[in-house]
Tab-separated table of C-alpha atoms in Angstrom:
chain	number	residue	atom	x	y	z
A	1136	MET	CA	-39.134	-41.166	-38.780
A	1137	LYS	CA	-37.556	-37.716	-39.076
A	1138	LEU	CA	-39.959	-34.786	-39.038
A	1139	VAL	CA	-38.978	-31.223	-39.868
A	1140	ARG	CA	-40.339	-27.714	-40.227
A	1141	TYR	CA	-38.839	-25.721	-43.063
A	1142	GLY	CA	-39.177	-22.294	-44.651
A	1143	ALA	CA	-39.095	-18.687	-43.564
A	1144	ALA	CA	-39.239	-17.900	-39.856
A	1145	GLY	CA	-42.848	-17.719	-38.728
A	1146	ALA	CA	-44.098	-19.424	-41.886
A	1147	GLU	CA	-42.563	-22.875	-41.594
A	1148	LYS	CA	-44.134	-25.843	-43.386
A	1149	PRO	CA	-44.214	-29.442	-42.119
A	1150	GLY	CA	-42.043	-32.036	-43.781
A	1151	MET	CA	-40.312	-35.379	-43.389
A	1152	LEU	CA	-37.053	-36.869	-44.567
A	1153	ASP	CA	-37.309	-40.027	-46.635
A	1154	ASP	CA	-34.832	-42.898	-46.323
A	1155	GLY	CA	-32.597	-41.238	-48.911
A	1156	GLY	CA	-32.468	-37.974	-46.980
A	1157	VAL	CA	-34.763	-36.147	-49.412
A	1158	LEU	CA	-36.981	-33.522	-47.797
A	1159	ARG	CA	-40.673	-34.180	-48.529
A	1160	ASP	CA	-43.552	-31.747	-48.040
A	1161	LEU	CA	-46.292	-32.843	-45.604
A	1162	SER	CA	-48.508	-29.766	-46.047
A	1163	ALA	CA	-51.301	-31.740	-47.711
A	1164	HIS	CA	-51.602	-33.962	-44.637
A	1165	VAL	CA	-50.908	-31.790	-41.559
A	1166	ASN	CA	-50.670	-28.090	-40.828
A	1167	ASP	CA	-47.682	-28.319	-38.520
A	1168	ILE	CA	-45.504	-30.670	-36.484
A	1169	ALA	CA	-47.377	-29.809	-33.309
A	1170	GLY	CA	-50.277	-30.724	-31.027
A	1171	ASP	CA	-52.193	-33.888	-31.891
A	1172	VAL	CA	-49.766	-34.661	-34.711
A	1173	LEU	CA	-47.282	-35.615	-31.973
A	1174	SER	CA	-49.592	-38.249	-30.437
A	1175	ASP	CA	-49.098	-41.938	-31.135
A	1176	ALA	CA	-52.141	-41.893	-33.435
A	1177	GLY	CA	-50.938	-38.777	-35.222
A	1178	LEU	CA	-47.469	-40.205	-35.792
A	1179	ASP	CA	-48.907	-43.527	-36.966
A	1180	LYS	CA	-50.860	-41.656	-39.652
A	1181	LEU	CA	-47.640	-40.064	-40.887
A	1182	ARG	CA	-45.833	-43.417	-40.876
A	1183	ALA	CA	-48.567	-44.838	-43.108
A	1184	ILE	CA	-47.781	-42.276	-45.831
A	1185	ASP	CA	-45.493	-43.444	-48.630
A	1186	PRO	CA	-42.767	-40.765	-48.682
A	1187	ALA	CA	-42.427	-41.218	-52.449
A	1188	SER	CA	-45.993	-39.928	-52.806
A	1189	LEU	CA	-45.032	-36.607	-51.204
A	1190	PRO	CA	-43.632	-33.677	-53.206
A	1191	ALA	CA	-39.870	-33.294	-52.925
A	1192	VAL	CA	-38.779	-29.889	-51.656
A	1193	GLU	CA	-36.415	-28.156	-54.045
A	1194	GLY	CA	-33.209	-26.433	-53.000
A	1195	SER	CA	-31.927	-26.040	-49.457
A	1196	PRO	CA	-34.584	-24.209	-47.480
A	1197	ARG	CA	-34.046	-22.840	-43.988
A	1198	MET	CA	-34.812	-25.341	-41.235
A	1199	GLY	CA	-37.022	-24.064	-38.432
A	1200	ALA	CA	-37.352	-25.483	-34.951
A	1201	CYS	CA	-38.490	-29.080	-35.447
A	1202	VAL	CA	-41.623	-28.708	-33.293
A	1203	GLY	CA	-44.165	-25.909	-33.484
A	1204	GLY	CA	-46.455	-24.431	-30.865
A	1205	ILE	CA	-44.113	-25.225	-27.979
A	1206	GLY	CA	-46.008	-24.891	-24.729
A	1207	LYS	CA	-43.412	-25.191	-21.978
A	1208	PHE	CA	-39.653	-25.110	-22.609
A	1209	MET	CA	-38.250	-26.829	-19.511
A	1210	CYS	CA	-34.547	-27.277	-18.826
A	1211	ILE	CA	-32.702	-29.520	-16.407
A	1212	GLY	CA	-29.503	-28.134	-14.868
A	1213	LEU	CA	-26.436	-29.966	-13.587
A	1214	ASN	CA	-27.710	-33.276	-14.948
A	1215	PHE	CA	-24.451	-34.786	-16.208
A	1216	ALA	CA	-22.108	-36.174	-13.578
A	1217	ASP	CA	-18.976	-35.010	-15.406
A	1218	HIS	CA	-20.438	-31.509	-15.985
A	1219	ALA	CA	-21.399	-31.116	-12.310
A	1220	GLU	CA	-17.837	-32.070	-11.417
A	1221	GLU	CA	-16.275	-29.511	-13.800
A	1222	THR	CA	-18.407	-26.724	-12.319
A	1223	GLY	CA	-17.632	-27.782	-8.738
A	1224	ASN	CA	-21.266	-28.484	-7.867
A	1225	PRO	CA	-22.555	-31.457	-5.851
A	1226	PHE	CA	-24.933	-33.872	-7.533
A	1227	PRO	CA	-28.505	-32.673	-6.998
A	1228	ASP	CA	-30.966	-34.801	-5.055
A	1229	HIS	CA	-33.729	-34.025	-7.558
A	1230	PRO	CA	-33.705	-32.689	-11.128
A	1231	VAL	CA	-32.856	-28.974	-11.151
A	1232	LEU	CA	-35.575	-27.230	-13.160
A	1233	PHE	CA	-35.515	-23.851	-14.859
A	1234	MET	CA	-37.493	-22.477	-17.795
A	1235	LYS	CA	-36.373	-21.013	-21.102
A	1236	ALA	CA	-38.664	-18.440	-22.723
A	1237	ASN	CA	-40.345	-19.692	-25.900
A	1238	SER	CA	-39.198	-16.496	-27.619
A	1239	ALA	CA	-35.654	-17.911	-27.449
A	1240	VAL	CA	-36.540	-20.715	-29.884
A	1241	VAL	CA	-34.948	-20.518	-33.346
A	1242	GLY	CA	-33.976	-22.934	-36.076
A	1243	PRO	CA	-30.913	-25.172	-35.787
A	1244	ASN	CA	-28.786	-23.110	-38.172
A	1245	ASP	CA	-30.054	-19.613	-37.406
A	1246	ASP	CA	-27.660	-17.032	-36.000
A	1247	VAL	CA	-27.277	-16.770	-32.232
A	1248	SER	CA	-27.251	-13.104	-31.236
A	1249	MET	CA	-25.591	-12.004	-28.015
A	1250	PRO	CA	-27.754	-9.481	-26.151
A	1251	ARG	CA	-26.676	-5.984	-25.186
A	1252	GLY	CA	-24.417	-6.093	-22.159
A	1253	SER	CA	-23.355	-9.686	-22.724
A	1254	THR	CA	-19.924	-10.571	-21.362
A	1255	SER	CA	-20.163	-14.321	-20.878
A	1256	THR	CA	-22.248	-16.069	-23.536
A	1257	ASP	CA	-21.683	-19.828	-23.425
A	1258	TRP	CA	-22.639	-22.998	-25.321
A	1259	GLU	CA	-24.374	-26.203	-24.165
A	1260	VAL	CA	-25.241	-29.153	-26.415
A	1261	GLU	CA	-28.283	-30.925	-24.976
A	1262	LEU	CA	-30.704	-33.736	-25.722
A	1263	GLY	CA	-34.214	-32.398	-26.297
A	1264	VAL	CA	-37.298	-34.470	-25.416
A	1265	VAL	CA	-40.635	-33.606	-27.041
A	1266	ILE	CA	-43.788	-34.713	-25.231
A	1267	GLY	CA	-46.422	-36.429	-27.388
A	1268	LYS	CA	-49.407	-36.828	-25.047
A	1269	ALA	CA	-50.582	-35.391	-21.750
A	1270	ALA	CA	-48.580	-36.753	-18.818
A	1271	LYS	CA	-49.611	-36.432	-15.170
A	1272	TYR	CA	-48.189	-38.535	-12.321
A	1273	VAL	CA	-46.387	-40.808	-14.769
A	1274	SER	CA	-44.082	-43.546	-13.458
A	1275	LYS	CA	-40.570	-43.849	-14.822
A	1276	GLU	CA	-41.481	-47.336	-16.091
A	1277	ASP	CA	-44.121	-45.829	-18.397
A	1278	ALA	CA	-42.535	-42.421	-18.995
A	1279	LEU	CA	-41.031	-43.001	-22.439
A	1280	ASP	CA	-44.477	-43.927	-23.787
A	1281	TYR	CA	-45.317	-40.226	-23.431
A	1282	VAL	CA	-42.432	-39.096	-25.660
A	1283	ALA	CA	-43.067	-38.167	-29.289
A	1284	GLY	CA	-39.385	-37.955	-30.123
A	1285	TYR	CA	-35.974	-36.439	-29.563
A	1286	CYS	CA	-33.910	-33.609	-31.006
A	1287	VAL	CA	-30.755	-31.534	-30.575
A	1288	ILE	CA	-30.889	-28.321	-28.514
A	1289	ASN	CA	-28.204	-25.702	-27.904
A	1290	ASP	CA	-28.998	-24.285	-24.465
A	1291	VAL	CA	-27.123	-21.034	-25.077
A	1292	SER	CA	-26.476	-19.261	-21.785
A	1293	GLU	CA	-25.336	-15.771	-20.752
A	1294	ARG	CA	-23.488	-16.631	-17.546
A	1295	HIS	CA	-23.349	-13.085	-16.114
A	1296	PHE	CA	-27.109	-12.739	-16.533
A	1297	GLN	CA	-27.598	-16.266	-15.177
A	1298	ASN	CA	-25.447	-16.003	-12.067
A	1299	ASN	CA	-25.071	-12.329	-11.185
A	1300	LEU	CA	-28.391	-10.651	-11.954
A	1301	THR	CA	-30.643	-11.149	-8.942
A	1302	GLY	CA	-33.168	-13.904	-9.640
A	1303	THR	CA	-33.126	-17.309	-11.285
A	1304	TRP	CA	-31.113	-18.939	-14.073
A	1305	THR	CA	-33.943	-18.121	-16.471
A	1306	LYS	CA	-32.547	-14.605	-16.995
A	1307	GLY	CA	-29.392	-15.953	-18.599
A	1308	LYS	CA	-31.156	-18.676	-20.571
A	1309	SER	CA	-34.035	-16.826	-22.221
A	1310	CYS	CA	-32.416	-14.209	-24.445
A	1311	ASP	CA	-33.670	-14.111	-28.030
A	1312	THR	CA	-32.082	-16.855	-30.213
A	1313	PHE	CA	-30.799	-18.779	-27.166
A	1314	GLY	CA	-32.773	-21.944	-28.017
A	1315	PRO	CA	-31.734	-23.464	-31.377
A	1316	THR	CA	-33.872	-26.616	-31.751
A	1317	GLY	CA	-33.626	-29.308	-34.434
A	1318	PRO	CA	-32.802	-29.972	-37.246
A	1319	TRP	CA	-35.392	-32.700	-37.047
A	1320	LEU	CA	-37.593	-34.518	-34.583
A	1321	VAL	CA	-36.635	-38.199	-34.513
A	1322	THR	CA	-39.551	-40.304	-33.289
A	1323	ARG	CA	-38.845	-42.431	-30.227
A	1324	ASP	CA	-39.104	-45.728	-32.121
A	1325	ASP	CA	-35.986	-44.766	-34.083
A	1326	ILE	CA	-33.870	-44.274	-30.945
A	1327	PRO	CA	-33.421	-47.710	-29.331
A	1328	ASP	CA	-31.471	-46.434	-26.294
A	1329	VAL	CA	-31.798	-42.749	-25.494
A	1330	GLN	CA	-29.377	-43.218	-22.574
A	1331	ASN	CA	-26.463	-44.096	-24.842
A	1332	LEU	CA	-26.103	-41.297	-27.397
A	1333	ALA	CA	-22.784	-39.620	-28.173
A	1334	MET	CA	-22.751	-35.812	-28.014
A	1335	ARG	CA	-20.273	-33.202	-29.206
A	1336	LEU	CA	-19.913	-29.443	-29.726
A	1337	ASP	CA	-17.168	-27.527	-31.573
A	1338	VAL	CA	-16.405	-23.799	-31.589
A	1339	ASN	CA	-14.509	-22.563	-34.648
A	1340	GLY	CA	-13.595	-26.157	-35.461
A	1341	LYS	CA	-12.140	-26.882	-32.010
A	1342	ARG	CA	-13.761	-29.637	-29.969
A	1343	MET	CA	-15.148	-28.222	-26.734
A	1344	GLN	CA	-17.706	-30.761	-25.556
A	1345	THR	CA	-17.545	-34.527	-25.829
A	1346	GLY	CA	-19.986	-36.616	-23.870
A	1347	SER	CA	-22.768	-39.149	-23.787
A	1348	THR	CA	-26.273	-39.340	-22.405
A	1349	LYS	CA	-25.109	-42.370	-20.418
A	1350	THR	CA	-23.563	-39.992	-17.821
A	1351	MET	CA	-26.875	-38.265	-17.088
A	1352	ILE	CA	-27.595	-38.203	-13.362
A	1353	PHE	CA	-31.360	-38.402	-13.976
A	1354	THR	CA	-32.498	-40.397	-17.008
A	1355	VAL	CA	-35.127	-39.136	-19.436
A	1356	ALA	CA	-37.677	-41.444	-17.785
A	1357	GLU	CA	-36.804	-40.183	-14.307
A	1358	ILE	CA	-37.059	-36.567	-15.443
A	1359	ILE	CA	-40.518	-37.133	-16.917
A	1360	GLU	CA	-41.649	-38.916	-13.753
A	1361	HIS	CA	-40.448	-36.001	-11.620
A	1362	LEU	CA	-41.845	-33.196	-13.786
A	1363	SER	CA	-45.209	-34.889	-14.347
A	1364	GLY	CA	-45.557	-35.105	-10.579
A	1365	LEU	CA	-45.286	-31.324	-10.400
A	1366	MET	CA	-47.324	-30.257	-13.436
A	1367	THR	CA	-49.137	-31.734	-16.416
A	1368	LEU	CA	-46.899	-32.127	-19.446
A	1369	HIS	CA	-48.695	-31.415	-22.723
A	1370	PRO	CA	-48.064	-32.371	-26.369
A	1371	GLY	CA	-45.386	-30.096	-27.755
A	1372	ASP	CA	-43.755	-29.377	-24.403
A	1373	VAL	CA	-39.971	-29.585	-24.671
A	1374	ILE	CA	-37.495	-30.756	-22.038
A	1375	SER	CA	-33.801	-29.935	-22.480
A	1376	THR	CA	-32.047	-32.529	-20.355
A	1377	GLY	CA	-28.635	-31.081	-19.461
A	1378	THR	CA	-25.168	-30.829	-20.944
A	1379	PRO	CA	-21.904	-32.815	-20.770
A	1380	PRO	CA	-18.581	-31.235	-19.729
A	1381	GLY	CA	-16.688	-28.716	-21.832
A	1382	VAL	CA	-18.718	-25.526	-21.438
A	1383	GLY	CA	-16.852	-22.237	-21.585
A	1384	MET	CA	-17.598	-21.417	-17.953
A	1385	GLY	CA	-15.732	-24.558	-16.881
A	1386	MET	CA	-12.508	-23.882	-18.804
A	1387	LYS	CA	-9.358	-23.761	-16.672
A	1388	PRO	CA	-7.562	-21.603	-15.689
A	1389	THR	CA	-9.723	-18.961	-17.415
A	1390	PRO	CA	-13.293	-19.324	-18.705
A	1391	VAL	CA	-13.739	-18.943	-22.464
A	1392	TYR	CA	-16.839	-17.280	-23.879
A	1393	LEU	CA	-18.308	-16.654	-27.305
A	1394	LYS	CA	-17.544	-13.587	-29.390
A	1395	ARG	CA	-18.957	-12.117	-32.571
A	1396	GLY	CA	-18.156	-14.271	-35.613
A	1397	ASP	CA	-17.642	-17.522	-33.698
A	1398	VAL	CA	-19.236	-20.625	-35.200
A	1399	MET	CA	-20.775	-23.372	-33.064
A	1400	GLU	CA	-21.300	-26.835	-34.545
A	1401	LEU	CA	-23.034	-29.516	-32.494
A	1402	GLU	CA	-24.305	-33.046	-32.953
A	1403	ILE	CA	-26.039	-35.828	-31.071
A	1404	GLU	CA	-25.788	-39.361	-32.401
A	1405	GLY	CA	-28.779	-40.157	-34.605
A	1406	LEU	CA	-30.366	-36.736	-34.130
A	1407	GLY	CA	-28.490	-34.603	-36.641
A	1408	THR	CA	-26.308	-31.501	-36.509
A	1409	GLN	CA	-26.637	-27.790	-35.884
A	1410	ARG	CA	-24.470	-24.840	-36.955
A	1411	GLN	CA	-24.815	-21.291	-35.635
A	1412	THR	CA	-22.832	-18.121	-36.245
A	1413	VAL	CA	-22.602	-15.707	-33.322
A	1414	THR	CA	-23.738	-12.133	-33.886
A	1415	GLU	CA	-24.587	-9.229	-31.567
A	1416	ASP	CA	-27.817	-7.324	-30.951
A	1417	ALA	CA	-27.724	-3.821	-32.362
């Protein structure tokens, strides 16, 4: 099942895609793709609806972030073996955690705006995991039972802010528009093996990132086990699980960064595509 949120920013409506790819309005059944709707019971109620009974949405509306009311936006750094190697970092002993501000979240095709003072804005295609029910001290064997579904995330990063402004990575990860999420939330039952999904990202039509979730150092289940041992994970929490090689910071001999007018296009197998144009804050 593919769930979406569509419409103007801040006024998105819930919807689903039918088997023919037609967008259907869910407003008569739920207020948002958030909270209890993400639980097993909530998703089962949506599965029981005949998509043909739902109104078709006309035209090509804007797609918002595929989950509303995000509580925590957690990100895992250096989690792909081939990406750690390209950046010259050793494999971590435990998942590297940083947070992205919720104010960074935008739709999958919204513009990405570089902040004032940006010199090194970079791209990162990542698998997003959306939590469906409260998770505390969860074992990796049971961890995927706590997942509502998966989505595409672009963990846009300002590397100067991230690495050279005193503090944590969060500074370079949390700028407005730095969290495109979607286009849709694919429920976990539709992804038979989350550890074997192809990933790619292009800039201006040139392939920059090619990878697969099979090279993750810590699997989705291991990440959930680790994080739920530190804090309770709640419905609507999002985990961005790391990026494969090919980021601008890792280009040799000279890093390559985004500039105004660049277009990023990214895709994860089975989870859809994103497209963002780069702009600049006034």
